[in-house]
Amino acid sequence: MDRRAFLRAAGGAVAGTAAVSLLDSPIAAAEARPFRPSRPPVLPGPPFTLGVASGEPTHNSVVLWTRLAPDPLVPAGGMPPDPVRVDWEVAADEAFRRVVRRGRDVVLADEAHSAHVQVNGLFADSVYWYRFRVHGRGGEISPVGRTRTAPRHRSRRRHLRFATASCQNFGDGYYTAHRAMSQEDLDFVVFLGDYIYESRPNPLAVRLHEGDGEPVTLDRYRARHAQYRGDADLQACHAAFPWIVTFDDHEVDNNWADEIPQDPAVQPHDQFMARRAVALQAYWEHMPLSRRRKPVGPDIRVYRRFLWGDLLQLDVLDTRQYRTDQPADLAGANDPAATMLGAEQEAWLADGLSRSRARWNCVAQQTMVAQNDRQAGPGETFDFDNWDGYRVPRQRLLADLGRVQNPVVVTGDRHATWICDLRQDFYDPASATVGAELTGTSIASGGDSDPATFHAVYDPIMAESPHWKFIDNQRGYLVCDLDRDRWLTDLRTVSTVRAPEATVSTLAQFVTQAGVRGVAVA
Ligand code: FE
Ligand code: CA
């Protein structure tokens, strides 16, 4: 479809579709804007420099995202302060001959001119293509994205494939893993945190982070996100599948916990809360998250649930905003007052798991649940930012997982692959296996790994940790392939992240059989 055809189609349908999209939307009130663009904007250049994305797939809806940023690294992305009208359309074919939904959005400077279009009324279990258009001089049509709805809740969906990824430090390397992922056949991608890193630019890095020092202002967090999102491989992966995203610590500040920054002596409480607010605002602005997930002050609600027929229930967690501070020692790690999820989220999760009718129950979250001792021999060393630092809440999580069919936890953060059984008692090799944990490696964080050193350190600990089934520290991602009988997981690794060209291979495969708790190397 050429530009003129798009104009004709959009012009012919504007009145009707604006009304339809309002009627369709359960959040129409939130989307009704007080602003109206008066005339087409004059943009300093092509505005779709950050690509397009989709997310939040349900059986009849997705969220479409883009951001207008002709000059992505400067404040406001080079946009004038005015509201701008953006038209969007969704088609059943890549050539946009069969457009099934179209409408208009108005994007605002105080949301970095980002669009978060909730498209309802789609068919279940279907592939769609989408694109955006801005009017006026300098206006243009966006790249085309592809997305996919979930099957109906009661449908007996037989098969499902998704990837998990995390930790994409731009400075540490190239995103070959994203390019490879974009060529997989997937229903969706789950991103488990560390989408950006707030690290200062390092002249010795593979790629130089924007700016000067760590971001603390809204402009700087926007610029940091824009720099990451300018990457063509990352854009390709967003354009290929809907993404379900959650964040970990580096989207805000290393190892933050609720209202406590990494370094409370340096960042006073009020200053940190202001930083958290702008960091989460910029995060929402750059993610395919719906408008109703827009942060309110320093708070964003991202824990949520997705269903794929009766095959999969996916519970996405937030282990940052509600946790108590990291403990200093093992006594603190056993503190019964500690919480990882906060009371409300924990109750929500327990309730959702107890009601689940899904064949597979996947919990997508950030840091490792399985015990991860880092010292060979009888001495123990733990990272207390992980669930190892929150042992009483971990026992409650394990109890909840023990009550559902086929639980699998997918985890990020570790910058290494750690395939584990979750045990009722990690100190007792004879204790019951509750479920599987698939900790994926990083896309780039940590840079090229040194497997020899890694295995020299961890193989002796693995010999003492029978719940560890497989470990590796090369960069890459996991592909999960589910049917009613088994969950297969492929570990894809890249040969290097120091150069933009690299080879991708399948290093290992893991299997969980339905009805058998835990995971094994296939
Ligand atoms: Fe990370
Ligand atoms: Ca030890």
Coordinates of C-alpha atoms and ligand atoms in Angstrom, one line a residue:
M1 CA 0.0 0.0 0.0
D2 CA 1.5 3.3 -1.0
R3 CA 1.3 6.6 0.9
R4 CA -1.7 7.9 -1.0
A5 CA -3.7 4.8 -0.4
F6 CA -3.0 5.1 3.3
L7 CA -4.1 8.7 3.2
R8 CA -7.3 7.7 1.4
A9 CA -8.0 4.9 3.8
A10 CA -7.3 6.9 6.9
G11 CA -9.2 9.9 5.7
G12 CA -12.3 7.9 4.7
A13 CA -12.5 6.2 8.1
V14 CA -11.5 8.8 10.6
A15 CA -14.9 9.7 12.0
G16 CA -16.1 6.1 12.2
T17 CA -13.0 4.5 13.7
A18 CA -12.4 7.2 16.3
A19 CA -15.8 6.4 17.7
V20 CA -15.3 2.6 17.3
S21 CA -12.0 2.7 19.1
L22 CA -13.5 4.6 22.0
L23 CA -16.4 2.3 22.3
D24 CA -14.1 -0.7 22.0
S25 CA -11.9 0.4 24.8
P26 CA -12.4 -0.5 28.4
I27 CA -10.2 2.4 29.3
A28 CA -11.7 5.0 27.0
A29 CA -12.0 7.5 29.8
A30 CA -8.3 7.4 30.4
E31 CA -7.6 7.8 26.7
A32 CA -9.9 10.8 26.2
R33 CA -7.4 13.7 26.0
P34 CA -7.9 17.3 26.8
F35 CA -5.5 18.2 24.1
R36 CA -6.3 18.5 20.4
P37 CA -3.6 19.2 17.8
S38 CA -4.5 22.3 15.9
R39 CA -2.5 21.8 12.8
P40 CA -0.1 19.2 11.4
P41 CA 3.3 19.6 13.0
V42 CA 6.5 20.6 11.3
L43 CA 9.0 18.0 12.3
P44 CA 12.8 18.5 12.0
G45 CA 13.2 15.0 10.4
P46 CA 11.7 11.5 10.1
P47 CA 10.1 10.8 13.5
F48 CA 10.1 6.9 13.6
T49 CA 13.7 6.5 14.5
L50 CA 12.9 4.2 17.5
G51 CA 10.8 1.7 15.5
V52 CA 7.6 0.2 16.6
A53 CA 6.5 -2.4 19.2
S54 CA 3.6 -4.3 20.4
G55 CA 2.8 -6.0 23.8
E56 CA 0.3 -7.2 26.3
P57 CA -1.3 -9.8 24.0
T58 CA -4.7 -11.2 25.1
H59 CA -7.2 -13.3 23.2
N60 CA -8.7 -10.2 21.5
S61 CA -6.3 -7.3 22.0
V62 CA -2.7 -6.0 21.9
V63 CA -1.0 -2.7 22.7
L64 CA 0.8 -0.9 19.9
W65 CA 3.7 1.4 20.7
T66 CA 5.9 4.0 18.9
R67 CA 7.6 7.2 19.9
L68 CA 8.1 10.2 17.7
A69 CA 11.7 11.2 18.1
P70 CA 13.4 12.8 15.0
D71 CA 16.5 13.5 17.1
P72 CA 16.4 10.8 19.8
L73 CA 19.3 11.8 22.1
V74 CA 18.4 15.4 22.6
P75 CA 15.7 16.5 25.1
A76 CA 12.2 15.9 23.8
G77 CA 13.6 13.8 21.0
G78 CA 13.8 16.9 18.8
M79 CA 10.0 17.2 18.9
P80 CA 8.1 20.5 19.2
P81 CA 6.1 20.8 22.4
D82 CA 2.7 20.5 20.7
P83 CA 0.4 17.5 20.8
V84 CA 0.7 15.5 17.5
R85 CA -1.9 13.3 15.8
V86 CA -0.8 9.8 15.0
D87 CA -2.9 7.5 12.9
W88 CA -2.5 3.7 13.2
E89 CA -3.8 0.7 11.4
V90 CA -3.8 -3.0 11.9
A91 CA -4.1 -5.5 9.0
A92 CA -4.5 -9.2 8.6
D93 CA -1.8 -9.2 5.9
E94 CA 1.7 -7.7 5.6
A95 CA 0.7 -5.6 2.6
F96 CA -2.2 -4.0 4.5
R97 CA -4.8 -5.0 1.9
R98 CA -7.1 -6.3 4.6
V99 CA -7.1 -3.6 7.3
V100 CA -9.1 -4.7 10.3
R101 CA -8.7 -1.8 12.7
R102 CA -7.6 1.8 12.3
G103 CA -7.8 4.9 14.5
R104 CA -6.0 7.9 15.7
D105 CA -4.1 8.8 18.8
V106 CA -2.8 12.1 20.1
V107 CA 0.8 11.9 21.5
L108 CA 2.0 14.5 24.0
A109 CA 5.3 16.1 24.9
D110 CA 4.9 15.2 28.6
E111 CA 4.8 11.5 27.5
A112 CA 7.8 12.0 25.2
H113 CA 5.3 11.8 22.3
S114 CA 4.9 8.1 22.8
A115 CA 1.9 6.2 21.6
H116 CA 0.3 3.4 23.7
V117 CA -2.7 2.2 21.6
Q118 CA -4.9 -0.4 23.0
V119 CA -6.4 -2.3 20.0
N120 CA -9.4 -4.3 20.9
G121 CA -11.8 -6.6 19.0
L122 CA -9.1 -8.7 17.3
F123 CA -9.5 -12.4 16.5
A124 CA -8.0 -14.8 18.9
D125 CA -4.8 -16.7 18.0
S126 CA -4.1 -14.6 15.0
V127 CA -1.2 -12.8 13.4
Y128 CA -1.6 -9.1 12.5
W129 CA 0.6 -6.4 11.1
Y130 CA 0.5 -2.7 12.2
R131 CA 2.0 0.7 11.4
F132 CA 1.7 4.3 12.3
R133 CA 1.6 7.5 10.3
V134 CA 2.0 11.2 11.2
H135 CA 0.6 13.9 9.0
G136 CA 2.2 17.1 7.9
R137 CA 5.5 18.2 6.5
G138 CA 8.2 15.8 7.5
G139 CA 5.5 13.2 8.3
E140 CA 5.8 9.7 7.2
I141 CA 4.8 6.0 7.7
S142 CA 6.5 4.0 10.3
P143 CA 8.2 0.6 9.8
V144 CA 5.7 -2.3 9.9
G145 CA 5.4 -4.5 13.0
R146 CA 4.0 -7.9 13.4
T147 CA 2.0 -9.1 16.4
R148 CA -0.1 -12.0 17.6
T149 CA -3.1 -12.5 19.8
A150 CA -3.4 -15.3 22.3
P151 CA -5.9 -18.1 21.9
R152 CA -9.3 -17.9 23.7
H153 CA -9.3 -18.8 27.3
R154 CA -11.3 -22.0 26.9
S155 CA -9.6 -23.1 23.7
R156 CA -7.5 -26.2 23.8
R157 CA -4.4 -24.7 22.3
R158 CA -1.9 -27.4 21.6
H159 CA 1.4 -25.6 21.1
L160 CA 3.2 -22.5 22.1
R161 CA 6.6 -21.0 21.6
F162 CA 8.2 -18.0 23.4
A163 CA 11.6 -16.6 24.2
T164 CA 12.9 -15.2 27.5
A165 CA 15.6 -12.5 27.6
S166 CA 17.1 -10.1 30.0
C167 CA 20.1 -7.8 30.8
Q168 CA 21.0 -5.9 27.6
N169 CA 23.8 -3.6 28.7
F170 CA 24.4 -1.5 25.6
G171 CA 27.9 -0.7 26.6
D172 CA 28.8 -4.3 27.1
G173 CA 28.1 -5.5 23.5
Y174 CA 26.0 -5.8 20.4
Y175 CA 22.5 -7.3 20.2
T176 CA 23.1 -10.2 17.8
A177 CA 20.9 -12.2 20.2
H178 CA 18.0 -9.9 19.4
R179 CA 18.5 -10.3 15.7
A180 CA 18.6 -14.1 16.0
M181 CA 15.5 -14.0 18.2
S182 CA 13.6 -11.9 15.6
Q183 CA 14.1 -14.7 13.2
E184 CA 12.6 -17.4 15.5
D185 CA 9.0 -18.5 15.2
L186 CA 7.6 -17.2 18.5
D187 CA 4.2 -16.3 19.9
F188 CA 5.8 -13.6 22.2
V189 CA 8.9 -12.5 24.0
V190 CA 9.2 -12.1 27.8
F191 CA 11.7 -9.5 28.9
L192 CA 12.7 -10.1 32.5
G193 CA 14.5 -6.9 33.4
D194 CA 17.6 -4.7 33.0
Y195 CA 16.3 -3.3 29.7
I196 CA 18.6 -0.3 30.2
Y197 CA 21.5 0.2 32.5
E198 CA 21.9 3.4 34.4
S199 CA 25.7 3.1 34.3
R200 CA 27.9 6.1 33.4
P201 CA 29.5 6.1 30.0
N202 CA 32.7 4.1 30.0
P203 CA 35.3 5.0 27.3
L204 CA 36.6 1.4 27.3
A205 CA 33.1 -0.1 26.6
V206 CA 32.2 -1.8 23.4
R207 CA 29.6 0.9 22.8
L208 CA 29.5 4.2 24.6
H209 CA 26.5 5.1 26.8
E210 CA 25.0 8.5 26.1
G211 CA 25.4 11.4 28.4
D212 CA 27.7 12.2 31.3
G213 CA 27.4 10.2 34.5
E214 CA 24.3 8.2 35.5
P215 CA 20.9 9.5 34.4
V216 CA 18.8 11.1 37.2
T217 CA 16.5 13.4 35.2
L218 CA 13.6 12.6 33.0
D219 CA 15.4 13.9 29.9
R220 CA 18.4 11.7 30.6
Y221 CA 16.4 8.5 31.2
R222 CA 14.5 9.2 28.0
A223 CA 17.8 9.7 26.2
R224 CA 19.2 6.5 27.6
H225 CA 16.1 4.5 26.5
A226 CA 16.2 6.2 23.1
Q227 CA 19.8 5.2 22.7
Y228 CA 19.0 1.6 23.4
R229 CA 15.9 1.6 21.2
G230 CA 17.9 3.1 18.3
D231 CA 19.6 -0.3 17.9
A232 CA 18.4 -2.0 14.7
D233 CA 18.6 -5.5 16.1
L234 CA 16.5 -4.6 19.2
Q235 CA 14.0 -2.8 16.9
A236 CA 13.7 -5.9 14.7
C237 CA 12.9 -8.1 17.7
H238 CA 10.3 -5.7 19.0
A239 CA 8.8 -5.5 15.5
A240 CA 8.6 -9.3 15.1
F241 CA 6.6 -10.3 18.2
P242 CA 4.6 -8.8 21.0
W243 CA 6.7 -8.4 24.1
I244 CA 5.7 -8.9 27.7
V245 CA 8.0 -6.8 29.8
T246 CA 8.9 -6.3 33.4
F247 CA 11.8 -4.4 34.9
D248 CA 14.5 -5.2 37.4
D249 CA 16.9 -2.8 39.1
H250 CA 19.0 -1.1 36.4
E251 CA 16.0 0.6 34.8
V252 CA 16.2 2.8 37.9
D253 CA 19.3 2.3 40.1
N254 CA 21.5 -0.7 40.9
N255 CA 19.9 -3.0 43.6
W256 CA 17.2 -0.6 44.6
A257 CA 14.6 -1.9 47.0
D258 CA 11.2 -0.1 47.2
E259 CA 12.2 3.4 48.5
I260 CA 15.8 2.6 49.2
P261 CA 18.5 3.3 46.6
Q262 CA 21.8 1.4 46.2
D263 CA 23.6 4.1 48.3
P264 CA 21.2 5.8 50.8
A265 CA 24.2 7.8 52.2
V266 CA 24.6 9.5 48.7
Q267 CA 21.0 9.6 47.5
P268 CA 18.7 11.1 50.1
H269 CA 15.2 9.5 50.3
D270 CA 13.3 12.4 48.5
Q271 CA 15.9 12.6 45.8
F272 CA 15.8 8.9 45.2
M273 CA 12.0 8.9 45.0
A274 CA 12.1 11.7 42.5
R275 CA 14.6 9.7 40.5
R276 CA 12.5 6.5 40.7
A277 CA 9.5 8.5 39.4
V278 CA 11.3 9.8 36.3
A279 CA 13.0 6.5 35.6
L280 CA 9.7 4.6 35.7
Q281 CA 8.0 7.3 33.6
A282 CA 10.7 7.0 31.0
Y283 CA 10.4 3.2 31.2
W284 CA 6.6 3.3 30.6
E285 CA 7.1 5.8 27.8
H286 CA 9.4 3.4 25.9
M287 CA 7.5 0.1 26.5
P288 CA 4.5 -1.4 24.7
L289 CA 2.5 -1.1 28.0
S290 CA -1.0 0.2 28.0
R291 CA -2.0 3.6 29.1
R292 CA -3.6 2.3 32.3
R293 CA -0.1 1.2 33.4
K294 CA 1.3 4.7 33.2
P295 CA 3.1 5.5 36.5
V296 CA 1.5 7.6 39.1
G297 CA 4.3 9.5 40.8
P298 CA 7.0 6.9 41.7
D299 CA 4.6 4.0 41.4
I300 CA 3.9 1.7 38.4
R301 CA 1.8 -1.5 38.5
V302 CA 3.4 -4.1 36.3
Y303 CA 2.6 -7.4 38.0
R304 CA -0.1 -9.0 35.9
R305 CA -1.3 -12.2 34.4
F306 CA -1.6 -13.6 30.8
L307 CA -3.4 -16.7 29.6
W308 CA -2.9 -18.8 26.4
G309 CA -6.0 -21.0 26.3
D310 CA -5.7 -23.7 29.0
L311 CA -2.1 -24.4 28.0
L312 CA -0.2 -21.6 29.9
Q313 CA -0.9 -19.1 32.6
L314 CA 1.9 -16.6 32.8
D315 CA 2.2 -14.5 36.0
V316 CA 4.6 -11.6 35.6
L317 CA 6.1 -10.3 38.9
D318 CA 7.6 -7.1 40.2
T319 CA 10.4 -7.9 42.7
R320 CA 11.7 -4.3 43.2
Q321 CA 8.9 -1.9 44.2
Y322 CA 7.6 -3.7 47.2
R323 CA 10.5 -5.6 48.7
T324 CA 12.2 -5.0 52.0
D325 CA 15.9 -3.9 51.9
Q326 CA 18.5 -6.5 51.1
P327 CA 19.7 -8.2 54.3
A328 CA 23.3 -7.9 55.5
D329 CA 23.7 -11.5 56.6
L330 CA 22.1 -14.9 56.9
A331 CA 20.2 -13.9 60.0
G332 CA 18.6 -11.1 57.9
A333 CA 18.0 -13.5 55.1
N334 CA 15.9 -15.6 57.5
D335 CA 14.0 -12.6 58.8
P336 CA 10.3 -13.6 58.9
A337 CA 9.3 -9.9 58.4
A338 CA 11.1 -9.8 55.0
T339 CA 9.1 -9.6 51.8
M340 CA 10.1 -9.9 48.2
L341 CA 6.7 -9.2 46.6
G342 CA 4.9 -7.2 49.2
A343 CA 1.7 -8.5 50.8
E344 CA -0.7 -7.4 48.0
Q345 CA 1.3 -8.9 45.1
E346 CA 2.0 -12.0 47.1
A347 CA -1.7 -12.6 47.8
W348 CA -2.6 -11.8 44.1
L349 CA -0.1 -14.5 43.0
A350 CA -1.2 -17.1 45.5
D351 CA -4.8 -16.5 44.5
G352 CA -4.1 -16.6 40.8
L353 CA -2.1 -19.8 41.1
S354 CA -4.8 -21.5 43.3
R355 CA -7.4 -20.7 40.6
S356 CA -5.3 -21.8 37.6
R357 CA -6.7 -24.4 35.2
A358 CA -3.6 -24.1 33.0
R359 CA -1.5 -27.1 32.0
W360 CA 1.7 -25.0 32.6
N361 CA 2.0 -22.3 35.3
C362 CA 4.9 -20.0 34.5
V363 CA 6.1 -17.3 36.9
A364 CA 8.2 -14.7 35.1
Q365 CA 10.4 -12.7 37.4
Q366 CA 13.8 -11.2 38.0
T367 CA 16.3 -12.8 40.4
M368 CA 17.1 -16.5 41.1
V369 CA 14.7 -18.4 43.3
A370 CA 16.9 -21.5 43.5
Q371 CA 19.7 -21.4 46.1
N372 CA 22.9 -20.2 44.6
D373 CA 25.9 -20.6 46.8
R374 CA 29.0 -19.1 45.3
Q375 CA 31.6 -20.7 47.5
A376 CA 32.9 -24.3 47.2
G377 CA 33.1 -26.4 50.3
P378 CA 31.2 -26.0 53.6
G379 CA 31.4 -22.2 53.6
E380 CA 28.6 -20.3 51.9
T381 CA 28.4 -17.0 50.0
F382 CA 25.1 -15.7 48.7
D383 CA 23.9 -12.7 46.7
F384 CA 21.3 -11.4 49.1
D385 CA 19.6 -9.4 46.3
N386 CA 18.3 -12.8 45.1
W387 CA 15.6 -14.9 46.8
D388 CA 18.6 -16.3 48.9
G389 CA 18.2 -13.1 50.8
Y390 CA 14.5 -13.6 51.3
R391 CA 14.1 -17.1 52.6
V392 CA 10.8 -17.0 54.4
P393 CA 9.0 -15.4 51.5
R394 CA 10.7 -18.0 49.3
Q395 CA 9.2 -20.8 51.3
R396 CA 5.8 -19.3 50.8
L397 CA 6.4 -19.0 47.0
L398 CA 7.6 -22.7 46.9
A399 CA 4.5 -23.7 48.8
D400 CA 2.3 -21.9 46.3
L401 CA 4.1 -23.4 43.4
G402 CA 3.8 -26.8 45.0
R403 CA 0.1 -26.6 44.8
V404 CA -0.2 -26.0 41.0
Q405 CA 0.2 -28.2 38.0
N406 CA 3.6 -28.0 36.3
P407 CA 5.1 -24.9 37.7
V408 CA 8.1 -23.3 35.8
V409 CA 9.8 -20.1 37.0
V410 CA 11.6 -18.1 34.3
T411 CA 14.3 -15.7 35.7
G412 CA 16.8 -13.1 34.5
D413 CA 19.5 -11.1 36.3
R414 CA 22.2 -13.7 36.6
H415 CA 24.0 -13.0 33.4
A416 CA 24.4 -16.8 33.1
T417 CA 22.2 -19.7 32.3
W418 CA 21.2 -21.6 35.5
I419 CA 18.8 -24.5 35.0
C420 CA 17.6 -25.7 38.3
D421 CA 15.1 -27.8 40.2
L422 CA 13.3 -25.8 42.9
R423 CA 13.4 -27.9 46.1
Q424 CA 11.2 -27.7 49.2
D425 CA 14.5 -27.6 51.1
F426 CA 17.7 -26.7 49.2
Y427 CA 19.9 -28.1 52.0
D428 CA 18.3 -31.5 51.7
P429 CA 18.9 -33.3 48.4
A430 CA 16.2 -35.8 49.4
S431 CA 13.5 -33.1 49.7
A432 CA 10.7 -32.9 47.2
T433 CA 11.2 -31.1 43.9
V434 CA 8.5 -28.4 43.6
G435 CA 9.2 -27.2 40.0
A436 CA 11.7 -26.0 37.5
E437 CA 13.6 -22.7 37.3
L438 CA 15.0 -21.6 34.0
T439 CA 17.4 -18.7 34.6
G440 CA 18.4 -17.3 31.2
T441 CA 21.6 -15.6 30.5
S442 CA 22.1 -11.9 29.4
I443 CA 21.7 -10.5 25.9
A444 CA 24.9 -8.5 26.3
S445 CA 25.6 -7.7 30.0
G446 CA 28.9 -8.9 31.1
G447 CA 30.3 -8.8 27.6
D448 CA 32.1 -11.8 26.2
S449 CA 32.4 -14.5 28.8
D450 CA 35.3 -16.6 29.9
P451 CA 33.8 -20.1 30.2
A452 CA 37.0 -21.7 31.4
T453 CA 37.2 -19.4 34.5
F454 CA 33.5 -19.7 35.1
H455 CA 33.5 -23.5 35.1
A456 CA 36.7 -23.6 37.2
V457 CA 34.8 -21.6 39.9
Y458 CA 31.3 -23.1 39.6
D459 CA 31.8 -26.7 38.6
P460 CA 33.0 -27.7 42.1
I461 CA 30.0 -25.9 43.6
M462 CA 27.7 -27.6 41.1
A463 CA 29.0 -30.9 42.4
E464 CA 27.7 -29.9 45.8
S465 CA 24.4 -28.5 44.5
P466 CA 22.3 -31.3 43.1
H467 CA 19.4 -29.0 42.3
W468 CA 21.6 -27.3 39.6
K469 CA 21.1 -29.2 36.4
F470 CA 23.1 -27.0 33.9
I471 CA 25.2 -23.9 34.1
D472 CA 26.9 -21.7 31.4
N473 CA 27.9 -18.1 31.1
Q474 CA 27.8 -17.3 27.4
R475 CA 25.4 -14.6 26.1
G476 CA 22.1 -15.4 24.5
Y477 CA 18.5 -16.3 25.3
L478 CA 16.1 -19.2 25.9
V479 CA 13.4 -20.5 23.6
C480 CA 10.6 -22.3 25.4
D481 CA 8.5 -24.7 23.3
L482 CA 5.4 -26.1 25.0
D483 CA 2.8 -28.6 24.2
R484 CA 0.4 -30.5 26.5
D485 CA 3.0 -33.2 27.3
R486 CA 6.3 -31.4 27.6
W487 CA 8.1 -28.1 27.9
L488 CA 11.4 -28.0 25.9
T489 CA 13.8 -25.2 26.4
D490 CA 16.6 -24.4 23.9
L491 CA 19.6 -22.3 25.0
R492 CA 20.8 -20.2 22.1
T493 CA 24.2 -18.6 22.5
V494 CA 26.1 -16.0 20.4
S495 CA 29.8 -16.4 19.6
T496 CA 30.7 -12.8 20.6
V497 CA 29.0 -9.6 21.6
R498 CA 32.2 -7.5 20.9
A499 CA 31.4 -7.3 17.2
P500 CA 28.1 -6.8 15.4
E501 CA 28.6 -10.0 13.4
A502 CA 28.5 -13.2 15.3
T503 CA 27.2 -16.8 15.0
V504 CA 24.3 -18.2 16.9
S505 CA 24.1 -21.8 18.1
T506 CA 22.0 -24.0 20.2
L507 CA 24.2 -25.0 23.1
A508 CA 21.8 -27.2 25.1
Q509 CA 18.2 -28.3 25.4
F510 CA 16.3 -28.9 28.6
V511 CA 13.0 -30.8 29.2
T512 CA 10.2 -30.8 31.7
Q513 CA 7.6 -33.6 31.3
A514 CA 4.1 -32.6 32.2
G515 CA 3.3 -34.2 35.5
V516 CA 6.9 -34.5 36.5
R517 CA 8.2 -31.6 38.6
G518 CA 11.7 -30.3 37.8
V519 CA 13.8 -30.1 34.7
A520 CA 16.5 -32.2 33.1
V521 CA 19.1 -31.8 30.4
A522 CA 17.6 -33.3 27.3
Ligands
FE1 FE 21.6 -7.3 34.6
CA2 CA 29.6 -23.8 49.7

